[in-house]
Amino acid sequence: MMQMPTVYDDDILNVEGGSYPDGTPTRTTVYSIVYPPVGFFPFAATGNGDYHGFYWPIGCEDRPPMVAYSSHDAYALIPEHGDLTSAGRCQLARDEDRKLTYEFESAFDAVNVPRPTVSIPDVVAVDDHKQLLMLDPDSPFRNCAVADQLIAANELDDAESHYRKAVDLLPEYGAAHFGLGYLLRRTRRQSQASIHLRQSLLCPLAFWDGCFWSDHILPGSFRPDWARKALLWLQKLKEPDDSLRDDPFMQNVQDLTLDTGVAESRDIELSIAMVDDYHRRGQFLDAVFMWITIGDRAALETTSFRERYGLTARSFGTRLARLFRDAGIERRAELVDNMISMMEKPEGLYL
């Protein structure tokens, strides 16, 4: 299917018709550079202000997108489906009448993809992760959810395979990195665990995999307070993986706290320095991930907090676009530039 657009559109498939009832053309307004993450284009409203939409993983802007589901109350984007066809199959399997919603019917028509069919006799429950994974084998979310269930059943080898597939499909999927890090730590592979525990804390916060709806929350009993667990395990680690011995994040891990609701944040100051350090070393993708994480955490703080650190949509987005360009991810850089231009007040103290 299509490559990622470089112009943002909150009705990417023109499902809403492109105009208001009086004939006035609709105009897309961007409200945030941090959430939903750059690369998400909604096409089907689900109620409660959330959407299904296309998402292009970072560095995969020229490939077909996956279908993700936003849950703004939880500051999350769930990478639910491997592609549009798989999303349609799962929707049909969960519906007693085997019908797609109007928005999904319109989506298939708009991209000229044949509508799928399913031949299973029974309705599939929305949280039947194993059955839905059979219908959607490239779903990062279902692979991760099934891995969580396999850990509970002590089937650790199979769980590891599903976690690894999830991070291969979506490298910025922090929830899958945390699950894999937990499993590796549990099986006494501490140095390997350090790679994925670190990555879970660098990944965009939206991919932590919480959700307003319980059926889209990962089932692992080890997940509550995941970030503090990951940080604590890294701080207690005696020997990180050889690939991390000179890593800026690991060099500063003992000084990180993940404290929130503070007037000043040593974490933010250290993280900004890490971005500079990664950039100097030519580790541009690490710099991108860290900068996105800074934006995520600052967005959840107060206006005065963002003012203190000079973080506006324009200042944050301009550096993000520059980092994407340095990483060779030009399409995403162009999209960020476009999104800034479509904000009403990009100098405002919000992200």
Coordinates of C-alpha atoms in Angstrom, one line a residue:
M1 CA 0.0 0.0 0.0
M2 CA 1.1 3.6 0.5
Q3 CA 4.2 5.2 1.9
M4 CA 3.9 7.6 4.8
P5 CA 2.6 11.1 3.7
T6 CA 4.7 14.2 4.4
V7 CA 1.6 16.3 4.8
Y8 CA -0.5 15.6 7.9
D9 CA -4.2 14.9 7.4
D10 CA -6.6 13.9 10.2
D11 CA -8.9 12.4 7.6
I12 CA -6.3 10.6 5.5
L13 CA -8.8 8.5 3.6
N14 CA -11.4 11.3 3.2
V15 CA -13.9 9.2 5.1
E16 CA -15.6 12.3 6.4
G17 CA -16.0 13.7 2.9
G18 CA -13.5 16.6 3.1
S19 CA -16.1 19.3 3.9
Y20 CA -18.5 20.5 6.5
P21 CA -22.3 20.2 5.9
D22 CA -22.4 23.8 4.5
G23 CA -19.8 22.8 1.9
T24 CA -16.9 24.6 3.6
P25 CA -13.7 22.5 3.1
T26 CA -12.4 21.0 6.3
R27 CA -9.0 22.1 7.5
T28 CA -6.7 19.9 9.5
T29 CA -5.3 21.5 12.6
V30 CA -2.4 19.9 14.5
Y31 CA -2.7 20.1 18.3
S32 CA 0.3 18.2 19.4
I33 CA 3.8 17.1 18.1
V34 CA 4.1 14.4 20.7
Y35 CA 0.8 12.5 21.0
P36 CA -0.3 10.7 19.0
P37 CA 3.2 9.9 17.9
V38 CA 4.4 11.4 14.6
G39 CA 3.6 8.9 11.9
F40 CA 0.0 8.1 13.1
F41 CA -2.8 9.1 10.7
P42 CA -6.3 8.5 12.0
F43 CA -9.0 7.2 9.7
A44 CA -11.8 5.6 11.9
A45 CA -13.2 7.2 15.0
T46 CA -14.0 4.7 17.8
G47 CA -15.7 7.1 20.3
N48 CA -14.3 8.7 23.4
G49 CA -12.0 10.8 21.2
D50 CA -9.9 7.8 20.0
Y51 CA -9.2 6.4 16.6
H52 CA -7.9 3.5 14.5
G53 CA -5.3 4.8 12.1
F54 CA -2.3 4.0 10.0
Y55 CA 1.1 4.1 11.8
W56 CA 4.5 3.9 10.0
P57 CA 7.3 2.6 12.3
I58 CA 10.3 4.9 12.6
G59 CA 12.6 4.2 9.6
C60 CA 9.9 2.3 7.7
E61 CA 8.2 5.3 6.0
D62 CA 8.4 3.7 2.6
R63 CA 6.7 0.5 3.6
P64 CA 3.0 -0.3 4.1
P65 CA 1.7 0.9 7.5
M66 CA 0.3 -1.1 10.4
V67 CA -3.0 -0.2 11.9
A68 CA -2.9 1.2 15.5
Y69 CA -5.5 2.3 18.0
S70 CA -5.2 5.4 20.1
S71 CA -6.2 5.6 23.7
H72 CA -5.6 9.2 24.7
D73 CA -6.8 8.7 28.3
A74 CA -3.9 6.4 28.8
Y75 CA -1.5 8.3 26.6
A76 CA -1.1 5.2 24.6
L77 CA -1.0 4.0 21.0
I78 CA -1.7 0.3 20.7
P79 CA 0.0 -1.3 17.6
E80 CA -3.0 -3.6 17.2
H81 CA -2.8 -4.9 13.6
G82 CA -0.1 -5.8 11.1
D83 CA -1.9 -4.2 8.2
L84 CA -5.4 -3.1 7.1
T85 CA -6.4 -6.5 5.7
S86 CA -5.6 -8.2 9.1
A87 CA -7.5 -5.5 10.9
G88 CA -10.5 -6.2 8.8
R89 CA -10.3 -10.0 9.4
C90 CA -10.1 -9.4 13.1
Q91 CA -13.1 -7.0 13.1
L92 CA -15.2 -9.5 11.1
A93 CA -14.2 -12.3 13.5
R94 CA -15.4 -10.3 16.5
D95 CA -18.7 -9.3 15.0
E96 CA -21.7 -11.6 15.2
D97 CA -23.0 -10.4 11.8
R98 CA -19.6 -10.6 10.2
K99 CA -19.7 -6.9 9.1
L100 CA -17.1 -4.2 9.0
T101 CA -17.9 -0.8 10.3
Y102 CA -18.6 2.0 7.9
E103 CA -15.2 3.6 8.5
F104 CA -13.4 0.4 7.7
E105 CA -15.5 -0.3 4.6
S106 CA -14.6 3.2 3.5
A107 CA -10.9 2.6 4.3
F108 CA -10.8 -0.6 2.1
D109 CA -12.5 1.3 -0.7
A110 CA -10.2 4.3 -0.4
V111 CA -7.0 2.3 -0.7
N112 CA -8.4 -0.1 -3.3
V113 CA -7.7 -3.2 -1.2
P114 CA -10.2 -6.1 -1.4
R115 CA -12.3 -6.5 1.7
P116 CA -11.3 -9.6 3.7
T117 CA -13.5 -12.6 4.6
V118 CA -13.3 -15.1 7.5
S119 CA -14.6 -18.6 7.7
I120 CA -14.4 -19.4 11.4
P121 CA -17.8 -20.5 12.9
D122 CA -17.7 -18.8 16.3
V123 CA -17.4 -15.1 17.3
V124 CA -13.9 -14.4 18.6
A125 CA -13.7 -12.5 21.9
V126 CA -11.9 -9.2 21.7
D127 CA -9.3 -10.5 24.3
D128 CA -8.8 -13.9 22.7
H129 CA -5.2 -13.0 21.8
K130 CA -4.2 -16.4 20.5
Q131 CA -7.1 -16.7 18.1
L132 CA -6.7 -13.1 16.9
L133 CA -3.0 -13.7 16.4
M134 CA -3.8 -16.5 14.1
L135 CA -5.8 -14.0 12.0
D136 CA -3.2 -11.3 12.3
P137 CA 0.3 -12.9 12.7
D138 CA 2.2 -9.6 12.2
S139 CA 0.4 -7.8 15.0
P140 CA 3.0 -6.4 17.5
F141 CA 0.3 -6.1 20.1
R142 CA -1.1 -9.7 19.8
N143 CA 2.5 -11.1 19.7
C144 CA 3.3 -9.3 22.9
A145 CA 0.0 -10.2 24.6
V146 CA 0.4 -13.9 23.7
A147 CA 4.0 -13.8 25.0
D148 CA 2.6 -12.4 28.3
Q149 CA 0.2 -15.3 28.5
L150 CA 3.0 -17.8 27.7
I151 CA 5.1 -16.4 30.5
A152 CA 2.2 -17.0 32.9
A153 CA 2.1 -20.7 31.6
N154 CA 5.9 -20.9 32.0
E155 CA 6.3 -21.6 28.3
L156 CA 9.3 -19.2 28.2
D157 CA 10.9 -20.3 24.9
D158 CA 7.7 -19.6 22.9
A159 CA 7.2 -16.4 24.8
E160 CA 10.7 -15.2 23.9
S161 CA 10.0 -15.9 20.2
H162 CA 6.8 -13.8 20.3
Y163 CA 8.5 -10.9 22.1
R164 CA 11.4 -10.9 19.6
K165 CA 8.9 -10.9 16.7
A166 CA 7.1 -7.9 18.2
V167 CA 10.2 -5.8 18.5
D168 CA 11.3 -6.8 15.0
L169 CA 7.9 -5.6 13.7
L170 CA 8.0 -2.4 15.7
P171 CA 11.4 -1.5 17.1
E172 CA 10.0 1.4 19.1
Y173 CA 7.6 -0.9 20.9
G174 CA 8.7 -0.3 24.5
A175 CA 6.2 -2.7 26.0
A176 CA 7.7 -5.6 24.0
H177 CA 11.2 -4.6 25.0
F178 CA 10.2 -4.6 28.6
G179 CA 8.5 -8.0 28.4
L180 CA 11.6 -9.4 26.7
G181 CA 13.9 -7.8 29.2
Y182 CA 11.8 -9.2 32.1
L183 CA 11.9 -12.7 30.5
L184 CA 15.7 -12.6 29.9
R185 CA 16.3 -11.4 33.5
R186 CA 14.0 -14.2 34.8
T187 CA 16.1 -16.8 32.9
R188 CA 19.3 -15.3 34.3
R189 CA 20.5 -13.7 31.1
Q190 CA 21.1 -10.4 32.8
S191 CA 23.4 -8.8 30.2
Q192 CA 21.0 -9.5 27.4
A193 CA 18.2 -8.2 29.5
S194 CA 20.0 -4.9 29.9
I195 CA 19.7 -4.2 26.2
H196 CA 15.9 -4.4 26.2
L197 CA 15.3 -2.9 29.6
R198 CA 17.3 0.2 28.5
Q199 CA 15.4 0.3 25.2
S200 CA 12.1 0.1 27.0
L201 CA 13.0 3.4 28.7
L202 CA 14.2 5.0 25.5
C203 CA 11.1 4.1 23.4
P204 CA 8.3 6.6 22.9
L205 CA 6.1 6.6 26.0
A206 CA 3.0 6.0 23.9
F207 CA 4.1 2.5 23.2
W208 CA 3.9 1.4 26.9
D209 CA 0.6 -0.3 26.0
G210 CA -1.8 0.9 28.5
C211 CA -5.4 1.5 27.4
F212 CA -8.7 3.0 28.6
W213 CA -10.3 -0.3 27.7
S214 CA -9.3 -3.4 29.6
D215 CA -9.3 -5.7 26.6
H216 CA -6.5 -3.8 25.0
I217 CA -4.2 -3.9 28.1
L218 CA -1.4 -6.4 28.0
P219 CA -2.1 -9.2 30.4
G220 CA 1.3 -9.7 32.0
S221 CA 1.0 -9.6 35.8
F222 CA 4.6 -8.2 35.9
R223 CA 3.7 -5.0 34.0
P224 CA 2.5 -2.6 36.7
D225 CA 5.0 0.2 37.5
W226 CA 7.1 -1.2 34.5
A227 CA 9.3 1.9 34.1
R228 CA 10.5 2.0 37.7
K229 CA 11.1 -1.7 37.6
A230 CA 13.2 -1.4 34.4
L231 CA 15.2 1.5 35.9
L232 CA 15.7 -0.3 39.2
W233 CA 16.9 -3.5 37.5
L234 CA 19.3 -1.5 35.4
Q235 CA 20.7 0.3 38.4
K236 CA 21.3 -3.0 40.2
L237 CA 22.9 -4.6 37.2
K238 CA 26.6 -5.5 37.8
E239 CA 27.6 -6.3 34.2
P240 CA 25.6 -4.7 31.3
D241 CA 26.0 -6.1 27.8
D242 CA 29.3 -5.3 26.1
S243 CA 27.5 -3.2 23.6
L244 CA 26.3 -0.8 26.4
R245 CA 29.6 -0.3 28.3
D246 CA 30.2 3.1 26.9
D247 CA 26.5 4.0 26.4
P248 CA 25.4 7.5 27.6
F249 CA 22.2 6.2 29.1
M250 CA 23.9 3.5 31.1
Q251 CA 26.6 6.0 32.2
N252 CA 23.8 8.1 33.7
V253 CA 21.4 5.4 34.9
Q254 CA 22.3 5.6 38.5
D255 CA 21.3 9.3 38.6
L256 CA 17.9 8.8 37.0
T257 CA 14.8 8.8 39.2
L258 CA 11.7 9.0 36.8
D259 CA 10.2 11.5 39.3
T260 CA 7.2 13.5 38.1
G261 CA 5.4 16.6 39.2
V262 CA 8.6 18.3 40.2
A263 CA 9.5 22.0 39.6
E264 CA 12.9 21.0 38.2
S265 CA 14.0 17.7 36.7
R266 CA 17.5 16.3 36.8
D267 CA 16.2 13.6 34.6
I268 CA 15.3 16.0 31.8
E269 CA 18.7 17.8 32.2
L270 CA 20.5 14.5 31.9
S271 CA 18.4 13.3 29.0
I272 CA 19.0 16.5 27.0
A273 CA 22.8 16.0 27.6
M274 CA 22.4 12.4 26.4
V275 CA 20.7 13.5 23.2
D276 CA 23.8 15.7 22.5
D277 CA 26.1 12.9 23.4
Y278 CA 24.4 10.4 21.1
H279 CA 24.4 12.9 18.3
R280 CA 28.1 13.6 18.7
R281 CA 28.8 9.8 18.5
G282 CA 26.7 9.5 15.4
Q283 CA 24.1 7.4 17.2
F284 CA 21.3 9.4 15.6
L285 CA 18.5 6.9 16.2
D286 CA 19.2 6.8 19.9
A287 CA 19.2 10.6 19.9
V288 CA 15.8 10.6 18.2
F289 CA 14.3 8.1 20.7
M290 CA 15.7 10.1 23.7
W291 CA 14.4 13.4 22.3
I292 CA 10.9 11.9 21.7
T293 CA 10.9 10.6 25.3
I294 CA 11.9 14.0 26.6
G295 CA 8.9 15.5 24.7
D296 CA 6.6 12.8 26.1
R297 CA 7.6 13.3 29.7
A298 CA 7.6 17.1 29.4
A299 CA 4.1 17.1 27.9
L300 CA 2.8 15.4 31.0
E301 CA 4.2 18.1 33.2
T302 CA 3.0 21.7 33.9
T303 CA 3.2 24.7 31.6
S304 CA 5.8 26.3 33.9
F305 CA 7.9 23.2 33.7
R306 CA 8.0 23.4 29.9
E307 CA 8.7 27.1 30.1
R308 CA 11.7 26.4 32.4
Y309 CA 13.2 24.1 29.8
G310 CA 12.2 26.2 26.7
L311 CA 10.1 23.4 25.3
T312 CA 7.4 24.6 22.9
A313 CA 6.0 22.7 19.9
R314 CA 8.2 24.7 17.6
S315 CA 11.4 24.3 19.6
F316 CA 10.8 20.6 20.2
G317 CA 9.6 19.9 16.7
T318 CA 12.4 21.8 15.0
R319 CA 15.0 19.7 16.8
L320 CA 13.1 16.5 16.2
A321 CA 13.0 17.2 12.5
R322 CA 16.7 17.9 12.5
L323 CA 17.5 14.7 14.3
F324 CA 15.3 12.7 11.9
R325 CA 17.3 14.2 9.0
D326 CA 20.6 13.4 10.6
A327 CA 19.3 9.8 11.0
G328 CA 18.5 9.7 7.3
I329 CA 14.7 9.7 7.9
E330 CA 13.8 12.5 5.6
R331 CA 10.1 11.8 5.1
R332 CA 9.4 11.9 8.9
A333 CA 11.4 15.1 9.1
E334 CA 9.3 16.7 6.4
L335 CA 6.1 15.5 8.2
V336 CA 7.3 17.2 11.4
D337 CA 8.0 20.4 9.6
N338 CA 4.5 20.3 8.1
M339 CA 2.8 19.5 11.4
I340 CA 4.5 22.6 13.0
S341 CA 3.2 24.8 10.2
M342 CA -0.4 23.5 10.8
M343 CA -0.5 24.4 14.5
E344 CA -2.4 27.5 15.5
K345 CA 0.2 28.5 18.2
P346 CA 3.4 26.6 17.8
E347 CA 5.1 29.0 20.2
G348 CA 2.7 28.1 23.0
L349 CA 3.9 26.2 26.0
Y350 CA 2.3 22.9 25.1
L351 CA 3.7 20.1 23.0

